[in-house]
Amino acid sequence: MIRILCFFFVVLLLGAGFAWLADRPGDLVITFAGMQYKVTLMVAASAVVAIVAAVMLTWWIIKSLVASPYALRRHFRARKRDRGYQSLSTGLIAAGAGDGQTARRMIGQAQKLLNVDQEPLIKLLDAQAAMLEGRAEDARAKFEAMLDDPETKLLGLRGLYLEAQRLGARDASRHYAEEAALLAPNVEWASSAALGQKTTHGDWDGALLLLEKQKATKQIDKEKAKRERAALLTAKAMETFDADPMSAKTIAVEANKLAPDLVPAAIIAAKALFQQGDLRKGSKILEYTWKKQPHPEVAETYVHARIGDSAIDRLKRARHLAAMYPHHPESSLAIAHAALAAGELKEAREAAEAVLRTAPRESAYLLLADIEEAQTGDQGRVRQWLSRAVKAPRDPAWTADGYVSDRWAPASPVTGRLNAFEWKVPVEQLGPVIDYRGDFDEALATEPVRSAPPREDLKPLIPAKSVTAETLSKVRLDKEDILDAEVLQLEPRAKASNQAGPKSAQSDGNERIASVLPPFQEQKVDSKQKDEDLAFPVPDDPGVRPEDEAERSGKKFRLF
């Protein structure tokens, strides 16, 4: 567009100049070789313009003739290069789609049309095609050859790192990631992988230094960098706590300042302060964390802050901590544990039962079993609480990428991701199962139930998301409905005796399901027949209720 405007501007100037000469007539006299030539100004100007145009045209023709061989070579070379890049592009697309045959064919075409030494993408495509064809050794050799070229070194390190990850060679992958991080600190995969590897191997100083480089290159934001630094400092403090308490205290307090809601940082900081005799500051740190997120390890550390405290003093501290976040399950559990240790069994039972009303969990039932054994010594009731604990929802645990651990760790052992552990309930089965047998126990109505081991000869039991005593009492179940669902009704417990009566369809159903579900009533079975019928050993009898409770219970079914 600019060239067109310039052309029109030149034409306009020439036209204006000739018009100006036409309005001002005159003659031009030239004397040459004794001869005098006289022409008008218009003719002279036209002659000058024609001579200039002829010279320019002649120069262009001569220049084109001289440069024509080079222009032809350049044209064919550009055409060949375009065809080569088209083949290379098609090959990369085929490799990404998993078409190894097409990728290999495009490599041959690209190598003929392009210079392999000057085009590193051919090397990459060749290595990817080798991986698609299952030639892992050739692929690794090609990636290693890329390390000799500074332009493709990072690409080769990336390929070798992924191949080492695929084979499970952690030491080799760590080596390649660290080398790539030194070569290009701003590359996110290299620095993250190297950081995870250093964290896994306990190189806290190296991990902190690498984290500072990531922060300097703005690979991560400031808030994330602060939290990850707090996790690394917490792990370092936990490792050095026994050997160097003073150094661990400084590191842990810094970690707690960076992330006050990080539970492990608060715990290790409080422990270090308690060891140095600073009870007030350590308790303040734990109280702040408890208000943000009640955690059993926080309660344990807070209650046992002073070594010489009696059980009653620890119970008082547990009550004080629970008052900061009342009606939370962890608050009730903290009181229950401290009360059991102090011999206040009534208070311990009330606190544990409060957990069952709000958030039933395995630890609450186990605690009630301990309380029952200490208070009454009734082994039947103890076994009953233990059987309920087996079916109760799991307690929260430290979870990262599907991995469940009893202790916190700074990085995920699966992916190496830093600060990946979360305090939550591990994932279990998709839905609970209702199993009807014996009397209905109202205390179990709100508990999610785990499914029994699968049997090929039985249909699945009735699934349900939530069942309560009220909704179950509205459901009318007869023998035909139960038999259709393969959930067989067991005969209710009788007060008189357990004598065997005439065989019925219901008793046949009881014998069928006895091979899968543990019985809640005594059955006289021959030992030889028992070994043949039972698919797997039956667990211990979880116990029965006292006779007075069995008489008061008029319900027929029991949620198991």
mmCIF file with all atom_site columns, N, CA, C and O in Angstrom, residues 233-260:
data_model
loop_
_atom_site.group_PDB
_atom_site.id
_atom_site.type_symbol
_atom_site.label_atom_id
_atom_site.label_alt_id
_atom_site.label_comp_id
_atom_site.label_asym_id
_atom_site.label_entity_id
_atom_site.label_seq_id
_atom_site.pdbx_PDB_ins_code
_atom_site.Cartn_x
_atom_site.Cartn_y
_atom_site.Cartn_z
_atom_site.occupancy
_atom_site.B_iso_or_equiv
_atom_site.pdbx_formal_charge
_atom_site.auth_seq_id
_atom_site.auth_comp_id
_atom_site.auth_asym_id
_atom_site.auth_atom_id
_atom_site.pdbx_PDB_model_num
ATOM 1   N N  . LEU A 1 233 ? 10.677 -26.108 55.957 1.00 0.00 ? 233 LEU A N  1
ATOM 2   C CA . LEU A 1 233 ? 11.237 -25.783 57.263 1.00 0.00 ? 233 LEU A CA 1
ATOM 3   C C  . LEU A 1 233 ? 10.662 -26.691 58.353 1.00 0.00 ? 233 LEU A C  1
ATOM 4   O O  . LEU A 1 233 ? 11.375 -27.082 59.292 1.00 0.00 ? 233 LEU A O  1
ATOM 5   N N  . THR A 1 234 ? 9.380  -27.025 58.237 1.00 0.00 ? 234 THR A N  1
ATOM 6   C CA . THR A 1 234 ? 8.768  -27.930 59.211 1.00 0.00 ? 234 THR A CA 1
ATOM 7   C C  . THR A 1 234 ? 9.429  -29.301 59.175 1.00 0.00 ? 234 THR A C  1
ATOM 8   O O  . THR A 1 234 ? 9.744  -29.890 60.217 1.00 0.00 ? 234 THR A O  1
ATOM 9   N N  . ALA A 1 235 ? 9.638  -29.821 57.966 1.00 0.00 ? 235 ALA A N  1
ATOM 10  C CA . ALA A 1 235 ? 10.298 -31.119 57.844 1.00 0.00 ? 235 ALA A CA 1
ATOM 11  C C  . ALA A 1 235 ? 11.727 -31.079 58.382 1.00 0.00 ? 235 ALA A C  1
ATOM 12  O O  . ALA A 1 235 ? 12.178 -32.027 59.045 1.00 0.00 ? 235 ALA A O  1
ATOM 13  N N  . LYS A 1 236 ? 12.426 -30.004 58.122 1.00 0.00 ? 236 LYS A N  1
ATOM 14  C CA . LYS A 1 236 ? 13.793 -29.874 58.633 1.00 0.00 ? 236 LYS A CA 1
ATOM 15  C C  . LYS A 1 236 ? 13.801 -29.790 60.158 1.00 0.00 ? 236 LYS A C  1
ATOM 16  O O  . LYS A 1 236 ? 14.663 -30.400 60.824 1.00 0.00 ? 236 LYS A O  1
ATOM 17  N N  . ALA A 1 237 ? 12.844 -29.063 60.731 1.00 0.00 ? 237 ALA A N  1
ATOM 18  C CA . ALA A 1 237 ? 12.766 -28.954 62.187 1.00 0.00 ? 237 ALA A CA 1
ATOM 19  C C  . ALA A 1 237 ? 12.428 -30.302 62.828 1.00 0.00 ? 237 ALA A C  1
ATOM 20  O O  . ALA A 1 237 ? 12.972 -30.659 63.880 1.00 0.00 ? 237 ALA A O  1
ATOM 21  N N  . MET A 1 238 ? 11.539 -31.052 62.207 1.00 0.00 ? 238 MET A N  1
ATOM 22  C CA . MET A 1 238 ? 11.185 -32.368 62.736 1.00 0.00 ? 238 MET A CA 1
ATOM 23  C C  . MET A 1 238 ? 12.382 -33.314 62.704 1.00 0.00 ? 238 MET A C  1
ATOM 24  O O  . MET A 1 238 ? 12.542 -34.168 63.580 1.00 0.00 ? 238 MET A O  1
ATOM 25  N N  . GLU A 1 239 ? 13.221 -33.182 61.691 1.00 0.00 ? 239 GLU A N  1
ATOM 26  C CA . GLU A 1 239 ? 14.390 -34.066 61.571 1.00 0.00 ? 239 GLU A CA 1
ATOM 27  C C  . GLU A 1 239 ? 15.476 -33.699 62.578 1.00 0.00 ? 239 GLU A C  1
ATOM 28  O O  . GLU A 1 239 ? 16.178 -34.571 63.105 1.00 0.00 ? 239 GLU A O  1
ATOM 29  N N  . THR A 1 240 ? 15.627 -32.417 62.870 1.00 0.00 ? 240 THR A N  1
ATOM 30  C CA . THR A 1 240 ? 16.698 -31.958 63.761 1.00 0.00 ? 240 THR A CA 1
ATOM 31  C C  . THR A 1 240 ? 16.234 -31.735 65.192 1.00 0.00 ? 240 THR A C  1
ATOM 32  O O  . THR A 1 240 ? 17.011 -31.242 66.012 1.00 0.00 ? 240 THR A O  1
ATOM 33  N N  . PHE A 1 241 ? 14.986 -32.083 65.507 1.00 0.00 ? 241 PHE A N  1
ATOM 34  C CA . PHE A 1 241 ? 14.437 -31.783 66.831 1.00 0.00 ? 241 PHE A CA 1
ATOM 35  C C  . PHE A 1 241 ? 15.182 -32.545 67.931 1.00 0.00 ? 241 PHE A C  1
ATOM 36  O O  . PHE A 1 241 ? 15.533 -31.977 68.974 1.00 0.00 ? 241 PHE A O  1
ATOM 37  N N  . ASP A 1 242 ? 15.441 -33.820 67.738 1.00 0.00 ? 242 ASP A N  1
ATOM 38  C CA . ASP A 1 242 ? 16.098 -34.622 68.771 1.00 0.00 ? 242 ASP A CA 1
ATOM 39  C C  . ASP A 1 242 ? 17.577 -34.275 68.896 1.00 0.00 ? 242 ASP A C  1
ATOM 40  O O  . ASP A 1 242 ? 18.123 -34.251 70.014 1.00 0.00 ? 242 ASP A O  1
ATOM 41  N N  . ALA A 1 243 ? 18.239 -34.005 67.770 1.00 0.00 ? 243 ALA A N  1
ATOM 42  C CA . ALA A 1 243 ? 19.681 -33.755 67.809 1.00 0.00 ? 243 ALA A CA 1
ATOM 43  C C  . ALA A 1 243 ? 20.017 -32.320 68.232 1.00 0.00 ? 243 ALA A C  1
ATOM 44  O O  . ALA A 1 243 ? 20.968 -32.098 68.989 1.00 0.00 ? 243 ALA A O  1
ATOM 45  N N  . ASP A 1 244 ? 19.250 -31.354 67.756 1.00 0.00 ? 244 ASP A N  1
ATOM 46  C CA . ASP A 1 244 ? 19.556 -29.940 68.035 1.00 0.00 ? 244 ASP A CA 1
ATOM 47  C C  . ASP A 1 244 ? 18.257 -29.195 68.325 1.00 0.00 ? 244 ASP A C  1
ATOM 48  O O  . ASP A 1 244 ? 17.667 -28.576 67.438 1.00 0.00 ? 244 ASP A O  1
ATOM 49  N N  . PRO A 1 245 ? 17.752 -29.255 69.563 1.00 0.00 ? 245 PRO A N  1
ATOM 50  C CA . PRO A 1 245 ? 16.455 -28.628 69.875 1.00 0.00 ? 245 PRO A CA 1
ATOM 51  C C  . PRO A 1 245 ? 16.444 -27.123 69.662 1.00 0.00 ? 245 PRO A C  1
ATOM 52  O O  . PRO A 1 245 ? 15.429 -26.569 69.217 1.00 0.00 ? 245 PRO A O  1
ATOM 53  N N  . MET A 1 246 ? 17.532 -26.433 69.966 1.00 0.00 ? 246 MET A N  1
ATOM 54  C CA . MET A 1 246 ? 17.553 -24.982 69.815 1.00 0.00 ? 246 MET A CA 1
ATOM 55  C C  . MET A 1 246 ? 17.427 -24.582 68.350 1.00 0.00 ? 246 MET A C  1
ATOM 56  O O  . MET A 1 246 ? 16.664 -23.669 68.002 1.00 0.00 ? 246 MET A O  1
ATOM 57  N N  . SER A 1 247 ? 18.181 -25.233 67.476 1.00 0.00 ? 247 SER A N  1
ATOM 58  C CA . SER A 1 247 ? 18.068 -24.939 66.044 1.00 0.00 ? 247 SER A CA 1
ATOM 59  C C  . SER A 1 247 ? 16.693 -25.302 65.526 1.00 0.00 ? 247 SER A C  1
ATOM 60  O O  . SER A 1 247 ? 16.107 -24.573 64.707 1.00 0.00 ? 247 SER A O  1
ATOM 61  N N  . ALA A 1 248 ? 16.158 -26.435 65.991 1.00 0.00 ? 248 ALA A N  1
ATOM 62  C CA . ALA A 1 248 ? 14.816 -26.846 65.566 1.00 0.00 ? 248 ALA A CA 1
ATOM 63  C C  . ALA A 1 248 ? 13.769 -25.832 66.008 1.00 0.00 ? 248 ALA A C  1
ATOM 64  O O  . ALA A 1 248 ? 12.792 -25.574 65.281 1.00 0.00 ? 248 ALA A O  1
ATOM 65  N N  . LYS A 1 249 ? 13.949 -25.252 67.172 1.00 0.00 ? 249 LYS A N  1
ATOM 66  C CA . LYS A 1 249 ? 13.002 -24.246 67.652 1.00 0.00 ? 249 LYS A CA 1
ATOM 67  C C  . LYS A 1 249 ? 12.981 -23.034 66.724 1.00 0.00 ? 249 LYS A C  1
ATOM 68  O O  . LYS A 1 249 ? 11.903 -22.551 66.332 1.00 0.00 ? 249 LYS A O  1
ATOM 69  N N  . THR A 1 250 ? 14.149 -22.521 66.342 1.00 0.00 ? 250 THR A N  1
ATOM 70  C CA . THR A 1 250 ? 14.213 -21.357 65.459 1.00 0.00 ? 250 THR A CA 1
ATOM 71  C C  . THR A 1 250 ? 13.562 -21.654 64.115 1.00 0.00 ? 250 THR A C  1
ATOM 72  O O  . THR A 1 250 ? 12.782 -20.855 63.585 1.00 0.00 ? 250 THR A O  1
ATOM 73  N N  . ILE A 1 251 ? 13.872 -22.831 63.555 1.00 0.00 ? 251 ILE A N  1
ATOM 74  C CA . ILE A 1 251 ? 13.318 -23.201 62.248 1.00 0.00 ? 251 ILE A CA 1
ATOM 75  C C  . ILE A 1 251 ? 11.814 -23.385 62.332 1.00 0.00 ? 251 ILE A C  1
ATOM 76  O O  . ILE A 1 251 ? 11.059 -22.935 61.464 1.00 0.00 ? 251 ILE A O  1
ATOM 77  N N  . ALA A 1 252 ? 11.340 -24.052 63.403 1.00 0.00 ? 252 ALA A N  1
ATOM 78  C CA . ALA A 1 252 ? 9.910  -24.330 63.535 1.00 0.00 ? 252 ALA A CA 1
ATOM 79  C C  . ALA A 1 252 ? 9.105  -23.057 63.749 1.00 0.00 ? 252 ALA A C  1
ATOM 80  O O  . ALA A 1 252 ? 8.006  -22.903 63.199 1.00 0.00 ? 252 ALA A O  1
ATOM 81  N N  . VAL A 1 253 ? 9.617  -22.142 64.536 1.00 0.00 ? 253 VAL A N  1
ATOM 82  C CA . VAL A 1 253 ? 8.906  -20.870 64.761 1.00 0.00 ? 253 VAL A CA 1
ATOM 83  C C  . VAL A 1 253 ? 8.808  -20.076 63.466 1.00 0.00 ? 253 VAL A C  1
ATOM 84  O O  . VAL A 1 253 ? 7.768  -19.465 63.163 1.00 0.00 ? 253 VAL A O  1
ATOM 85  N N  . GLU A 1 254 ? 9.871  -20.089 62.658 1.00 0.00 ? 254 GLU A N  1
ATOM 86  C CA . GLU A 1 254 ? 9.811  -19.415 61.362 1.00 0.00 ? 254 GLU A CA 1
ATOM 87  C C  . GLU A 1 254 ? 8.772  -20.057 60.457 1.00 0.00 ? 254 GLU A C  1
ATOM 88  O O  . GLU A 1 254 ? 8.012  -19.355 59.757 1.00 0.00 ? 254 GLU A O  1
ATOM 89  N N  . ALA A 1 255 ? 8.725  -21.391 60.451 1.00 0.00 ? 255 ALA A N  1
ATOM 90  C CA . ALA A 1 255 ? 7.729  -22.097 59.641 1.00 0.00 ? 255 ALA A CA 1
ATOM 91  C C  . ALA A 1 255 ? 6.320  -21.762 60.098 1.00 0.00 ? 255 ALA A C  1
ATOM 92  O O  . ALA A 1 255 ? 5.413  -21.562 59.276 1.00 0.00 ? 255 ALA A O  1
ATOM 93  N N  . ASN A 1 256 ? 6.108  -21.669 61.403 1.00 0.00 ? 256 ASN A N  1
ATOM 94  C CA . ASN A 1 256 ? 4.782  -21.334 61.923 1.00 0.00 ? 256 ASN A CA 1
ATOM 95  C C  . ASN A 1 256 ? 4.375  -19.913 61.558 1.00 0.00 ? 256 ASN A C  1
ATOM 96  O O  . ASN A 1 256 ? 3.195  -19.629 61.313 1.00 0.00 ? 256 ASN A O  1
ATOM 97  N N  . LYS A 1 257 ? 5.341  -18.989 61.515 1.00 0.00 ? 257 LYS A N  1
ATOM 98  C CA . LYS A 1 257 ? 5.023  -17.620 61.106 1.00 0.00 ? 257 LYS A CA 1
ATOM 99  C C  . LYS A 1 257 ? 4.649  -17.549 59.629 1.00 0.00 ? 257 LYS A C  1
ATOM 100 O O  . LYS A 1 257 ? 3.773  -16.773 59.240 1.00 0.00 ? 257 LYS A O  1
ATOM 101 N N  . LEU A 1 258 ? 5.311  -18.355 58.804 1.00 0.00 ? 258 LEU A N  1
ATOM 102 C CA . LEU A 1 258 ? 4.996  -18.349 57.372 1.00 0.00 ? 258 LEU A CA 1
ATOM 103 C C  . LEU A 1 258 ? 3.626  -18.950 57.091 1.00 0.00 ? 258 LEU A C  1
ATOM 104 O O  . LEU A 1 258 ? 2.906  -18.483 56.206 1.00 0.00 ? 258 LEU A O  1
ATOM 105 N N  . ALA A 1 259 ? 3.247  -20.003 57.833 1.00 0.00 ? 259 ALA A N  1
ATOM 106 C CA . ALA A 1 259 ? 1.953  -20.668 57.617 1.00 0.00 ? 259 ALA A CA 1
ATOM 107 C C  . ALA A 1 259 ? 1.359  -21.015 58.979 1.00 0.00 ? 259 ALA A C  1
ATOM 108 O O  . ALA A 1 259 ? 1.538  -22.126 59.480 1.00 0.00 ? 259 ALA A O  1
ATOM 109 N N  . PRO A 1 260 ? 0.655  -20.071 59.627 1.00 0.00 ? 260 PRO A N  1
ATOM 110 C CA . PRO A 1 260 ? 0.119  -20.333 60.972 1.00 0.00 ? 260 PRO A CA 1
ATOM 111 C C  . PRO A 1 260 ? -0.915 -21.452 61.013 1.00 0.00 ? 260 PRO A C  1
ATOM 112 O O  . PRO A 1 260 ? -1.116 -22.055 62.067 1.00 0.00 ? 260 PRO A O  1
#
